[in-house]
Short mmCIF file of C-alpha atoms in Angstrom, two decimals:
data_model
loop_
_atom_site.label_atom_id
_atom_site.label_comp_id
_atom_site.label_asym_id
_atom_site.label_seq_id
_atom_site.Cartn_x
_atom_site.Cartn_y
_atom_site.Cartn_z
CA ASP C 1 -1.24 62.78 -17.67
CA ASP C 2 -3.25 60.02 -19.36
CA LEU C 3 -0.38 57.51 -19.39
CA ALA C 4 0.17 57.92 -15.64
CA ARG C 5 -3.56 57.35 -15.01
CA MET C 6 -3.53 54.23 -17.19
CA LYS C 7 -0.44 52.94 -15.32
CA ARG C 8 -2.52 53.19 -12.13
CA GLY C 9 -5.04 50.86 -13.78
CA GLU C 10 -7.61 53.43 -14.90
CA VAL C 11 -9.64 52.89 -18.04
CA LEU C 12 -10.10 56.23 -19.77
CA LEU C 13 -13.30 57.23 -21.48
CA GLN C 14 -11.63 59.65 -23.86
CA THR C 15 -14.56 60.92 -25.93
CA ILE C 16 -18.28 60.44 -25.98
CA HIS C 17 -20.87 61.69 -28.39
CA SER C 18 -24.62 61.23 -28.29
CA GLU C 19 -26.66 61.30 -31.46
CA LYS C 20 -30.45 61.47 -31.62
CA SER C 21 -30.85 57.73 -31.00
CA GLY C 22 -27.28 56.54 -30.73
CA GLY C 23 -23.82 57.48 -29.66
CA ALA C 24 -20.10 56.99 -29.96
CA ALA C 25 -17.29 56.51 -27.49
CA ARG C 26 -13.58 55.81 -27.23
CA VAL C 27 -12.05 53.97 -24.28
CA ALA C 28 -8.38 53.25 -23.63
CA ALA C 29 -6.46 51.16 -21.12
CA LEU C 30 -2.92 49.96 -20.59
CA PHE C 31 -2.42 46.21 -20.93
CA TYR C 32 0.76 44.38 -19.86
CA GLY C 33 0.55 41.44 -22.18
CA ASP C 34 0.91 39.98 -25.61
CA THR C 35 -1.07 41.42 -28.55
CA GLU C 36 -2.04 37.95 -29.79
CA GLU C 37 -3.58 37.10 -26.39
CA ILE C 38 -5.52 40.36 -26.46
CA TRP C 39 -6.82 39.62 -29.98
CA ARG C 40 -7.83 36.12 -28.83
CA ILE C 41 -9.99 37.64 -26.06
CA ILE C 42 -11.52 40.25 -28.41
CA GLY C 43 -12.66 37.72 -31.01
CA HIS C 44 -13.89 34.85 -28.82
CA CYS C 45 -17.65 34.32 -28.23
CA GLU C 46 -17.11 32.47 -24.96
CA TYR C 47 -15.18 35.43 -23.56
CA GLY C 48 -17.84 37.80 -24.93
CA PHE C 49 -20.37 36.34 -22.49
CA ILE C 50 -18.04 37.50 -19.72
CA TYR C 51 -17.13 41.02 -20.87
CA VAL C 52 -20.16 42.20 -22.91
CA HIS C 53 -22.92 43.43 -20.61
CA GLY C 54 -26.20 41.72 -21.49
CA LEU C 55 -24.85 39.32 -24.13
CA LYS C 56 -27.45 36.54 -24.43
CA TYR C 57 -26.38 34.81 -27.65
CA CYS C 58 -23.19 34.72 -29.69
CA GLU C 59 -22.44 32.60 -32.75
CA VAL C 60 -19.52 32.73 -35.16
CA LEU C 61 -21.11 32.44 -38.62
CA GLU C 62 -17.94 32.61 -40.72
CA THR C 63 -14.26 32.69 -39.96
CA ALA C 64 -11.02 32.99 -41.89
CA GLU C 65 -7.59 34.27 -41.03
CA PHE C 66 -8.12 37.75 -39.53
CA TYR C 67 -11.86 37.77 -40.47
CA THR C 68 -14.92 36.83 -38.45
CA LYS C 69 -18.65 37.20 -39.02
CA VAL C 70 -20.62 37.04 -35.75
CA ARG C 71 -24.28 37.11 -34.76
CA GLN C 72 -25.11 38.40 -31.28
CA LYS C 73 -28.18 39.13 -29.19
CA VAL C 74 -27.76 41.70 -26.44
CA ARG C 75 -30.20 42.91 -23.81
CA SER C 76 -28.52 45.25 -21.39
CA SER C 77 -31.48 45.83 -19.05
CA TRP C 78 -35.13 45.01 -18.47
CA TYR C 79 -36.26 48.31 -20.01
CA THR C 80 -34.38 47.91 -23.29
CA PRO C 81 -35.33 45.59 -26.15
CA THR C 82 -33.10 42.70 -27.18
CA MET C 83 -30.88 43.73 -30.06
CA ASP C 84 -30.20 40.96 -32.59
CA PHE C 85 -27.47 41.85 -35.07
CA THR C 86 -24.66 40.49 -37.23
CA TYR C 87 -21.30 42.13 -37.73
CA GLU C 88 -18.06 41.51 -39.60
CA ALA C 89 -14.67 42.02 -37.97
CA ASN C 90 -11.43 42.37 -39.93
CA ARG C 91 -7.99 42.54 -38.41
CA THR C 92 -6.11 44.66 -40.93
CA SER C 93 -2.70 44.60 -39.19
CA PRO C 94 -1.12 43.19 -36.03
CA ASN C 95 -2.21 46.39 -34.23
CA HIS C 96 -5.54 47.30 -35.87
CA GLY C 97 -8.96 45.75 -36.39
CA GLU C 98 -12.29 47.10 -37.60
CA PHE C 99 -15.87 45.95 -37.30
CA LYS C 100 -19.12 46.94 -38.99
CA LEU C 101 -22.76 45.98 -38.93
CA VAL C 102 -24.03 43.77 -41.76
CA GLY C 103 -27.60 43.17 -40.56
CA GLY C 104 -30.06 43.15 -37.71
CA ASP C 105 -31.85 45.44 -35.29
CA LEU C 106 -29.29 48.23 -35.31
CA LYS C 107 -29.10 51.01 -37.87
CA VAL C 108 -25.37 51.62 -37.28
CA MET C 109 -22.65 49.74 -35.44
CA GLU C 110 -19.07 50.31 -36.43
CA GLY C 111 -15.76 50.82 -34.80
CA GLN C 112 -12.21 49.73 -34.35
CA TRP C 113 -9.58 48.32 -32.03
CA ASN C 114 -6.05 49.72 -31.90
CA LEU C 115 -3.26 48.05 -29.91
CA VAL C 116 -0.22 50.32 -29.80
CA PRO C 117 2.94 50.17 -27.70
CA ALA C 118 2.94 52.65 -24.81
CA PRO C 119 5.30 55.60 -25.35
CA ASP C 120 7.73 54.15 -22.79
CA ARG C 121 7.37 50.66 -24.32
CA GLU C 122 6.02 49.34 -21.00
CA GLY C 123 2.78 47.77 -22.09
CA ILE C 124 0.24 48.11 -24.87
CA ILE C 125 -2.39 50.82 -25.01
CA VAL C 126 -5.64 49.23 -26.16
CA VAL C 127 -8.08 51.71 -27.67
CA HIS C 128 -11.64 50.69 -28.54
CA GLU C 129 -13.92 53.00 -30.52
CA ILE C 130 -17.57 52.29 -31.24
CA ARG C 131 -20.50 54.10 -32.81
CA VAL C 132 -24.00 52.69 -32.47
CA ARG C 133 -27.47 53.74 -33.50
CA SER C 134 -30.62 51.68 -33.24
CA TRP C 135 -33.64 51.72 -35.50
CA ILE C 136 -35.72 52.36 -32.39
CA PRO C 137 -35.24 55.85 -30.92
CA ALA C 138 -33.41 55.71 -27.59
CA PRO C 139 -33.15 58.58 -25.12
CA ARG C 140 -29.73 60.26 -25.06
CA TRP C 141 -29.37 59.73 -21.31
CA LEU C 142 -29.77 55.98 -21.78
CA VAL C 143 -27.20 55.73 -24.58
CA ARG C 144 -24.76 57.92 -22.61
CA ARG C 145 -25.25 55.81 -19.47
CA VAL C 146 -24.65 52.54 -21.33
CA LEU C 147 -21.53 53.81 -23.10
CA LYS C 148 -20.05 55.46 -19.99
CA GLY C 149 -20.80 52.53 -17.72
CA ASP C 150 -20.34 49.45 -19.88
CA LEU C 151 -17.31 50.27 -22.03
CA PRO C 152 -14.77 50.98 -19.24
CA ASP C 153 -15.89 47.86 -17.36
CA MET C 154 -15.67 45.83 -20.57
CA LEU C 155 -12.08 46.91 -21.23
CA ALA C 156 -11.00 46.32 -17.61
CA CYS C 157 -12.61 42.86 -17.70
CA MET C 158 -10.82 42.03 -20.95
CA ARG C 159 -7.52 43.12 -19.41
CA GLY C 160 -8.14 40.78 -16.48
CA LEU C 161 -9.11 37.88 -18.76
CA ALA C 162 -5.90 38.39 -20.75
CA GLU C 163 -3.98 38.43 -17.44
CA ALA C 164 -2.56 41.74 -18.62
CA SER C 165 -3.40 43.92 -15.61
CA GLY C 166 0.16 44.15 -14.31
CA ASP C 167 -0.10 42.19 -11.06
CA SER C 168 -2.39 39.67 -9.36
CA GLU C 169 -4.20 42.28 -7.26
CA ARG C 170 -5.07 44.34 -10.35
CA ILE C 171 -6.14 41.22 -12.23
CA HIS C 172 -8.58 40.48 -9.39
CA GLU C 173 -9.87 44.09 -9.48
CA ASP C 174 -10.31 43.96 -13.27
CA LEU C 175 -12.11 40.61 -13.16
CA ALA C 176 -14.47 42.00 -10.50
CA ARG C 177 -15.68 44.48 -13.17
CA CYS C 178 -16.81 41.69 -15.53
CA PRO C 179 -20.59 41.80 -16.04
CA GLY C 180 -20.80 38.05 -16.82
CA ASP C 181 -19.62 34.88 -15.15
CA ARG C 182 -16.47 33.01 -16.14
CA PRO C 183 -17.23 29.46 -17.27
CA GLU C 184 -15.13 26.70 -15.73
CA SER C 185 -13.48 26.01 -19.11
CA ILE C 186 -11.62 29.36 -19.04
CA LYS C 187 -11.03 29.91 -15.29
#
């Protein structure tokens, strides 16, 4: 049962699809916290340096209530080029947000966040879906490896940063999965 696995702290990689030079994935995890705190972590550049593997640059270009335009540069490993792209994120309801590419080195980047109460009302199931495709052809094994490896760690890290892991031991385990360092200002 997926809910039982999530209650044990697992982050589920529910679907994965590899295109010719891109891919798509859906990850889900149970958070024990407030939706506003989760949204604050999702949309904050300083936190992005902690939970996004290979994030080298992040700048908020525009912001309004429930809207953000962000430029990022990401280099996930020495054998991949730096991707420089800009995206728009819109929070369309208290439980749903969408993002889409508006320029840069990617051909496609789009997805969504859904924060829904768990069936037993004990926690919030956070679901993140993303589809990416670069202009530069990338081998399927590489895209699959990045999506399978980075997305579950990202969601666990975010859960730890939101202090929504359930208990202090799980928070420590989730924070250990963060690919970046936590600056003193948010420790």
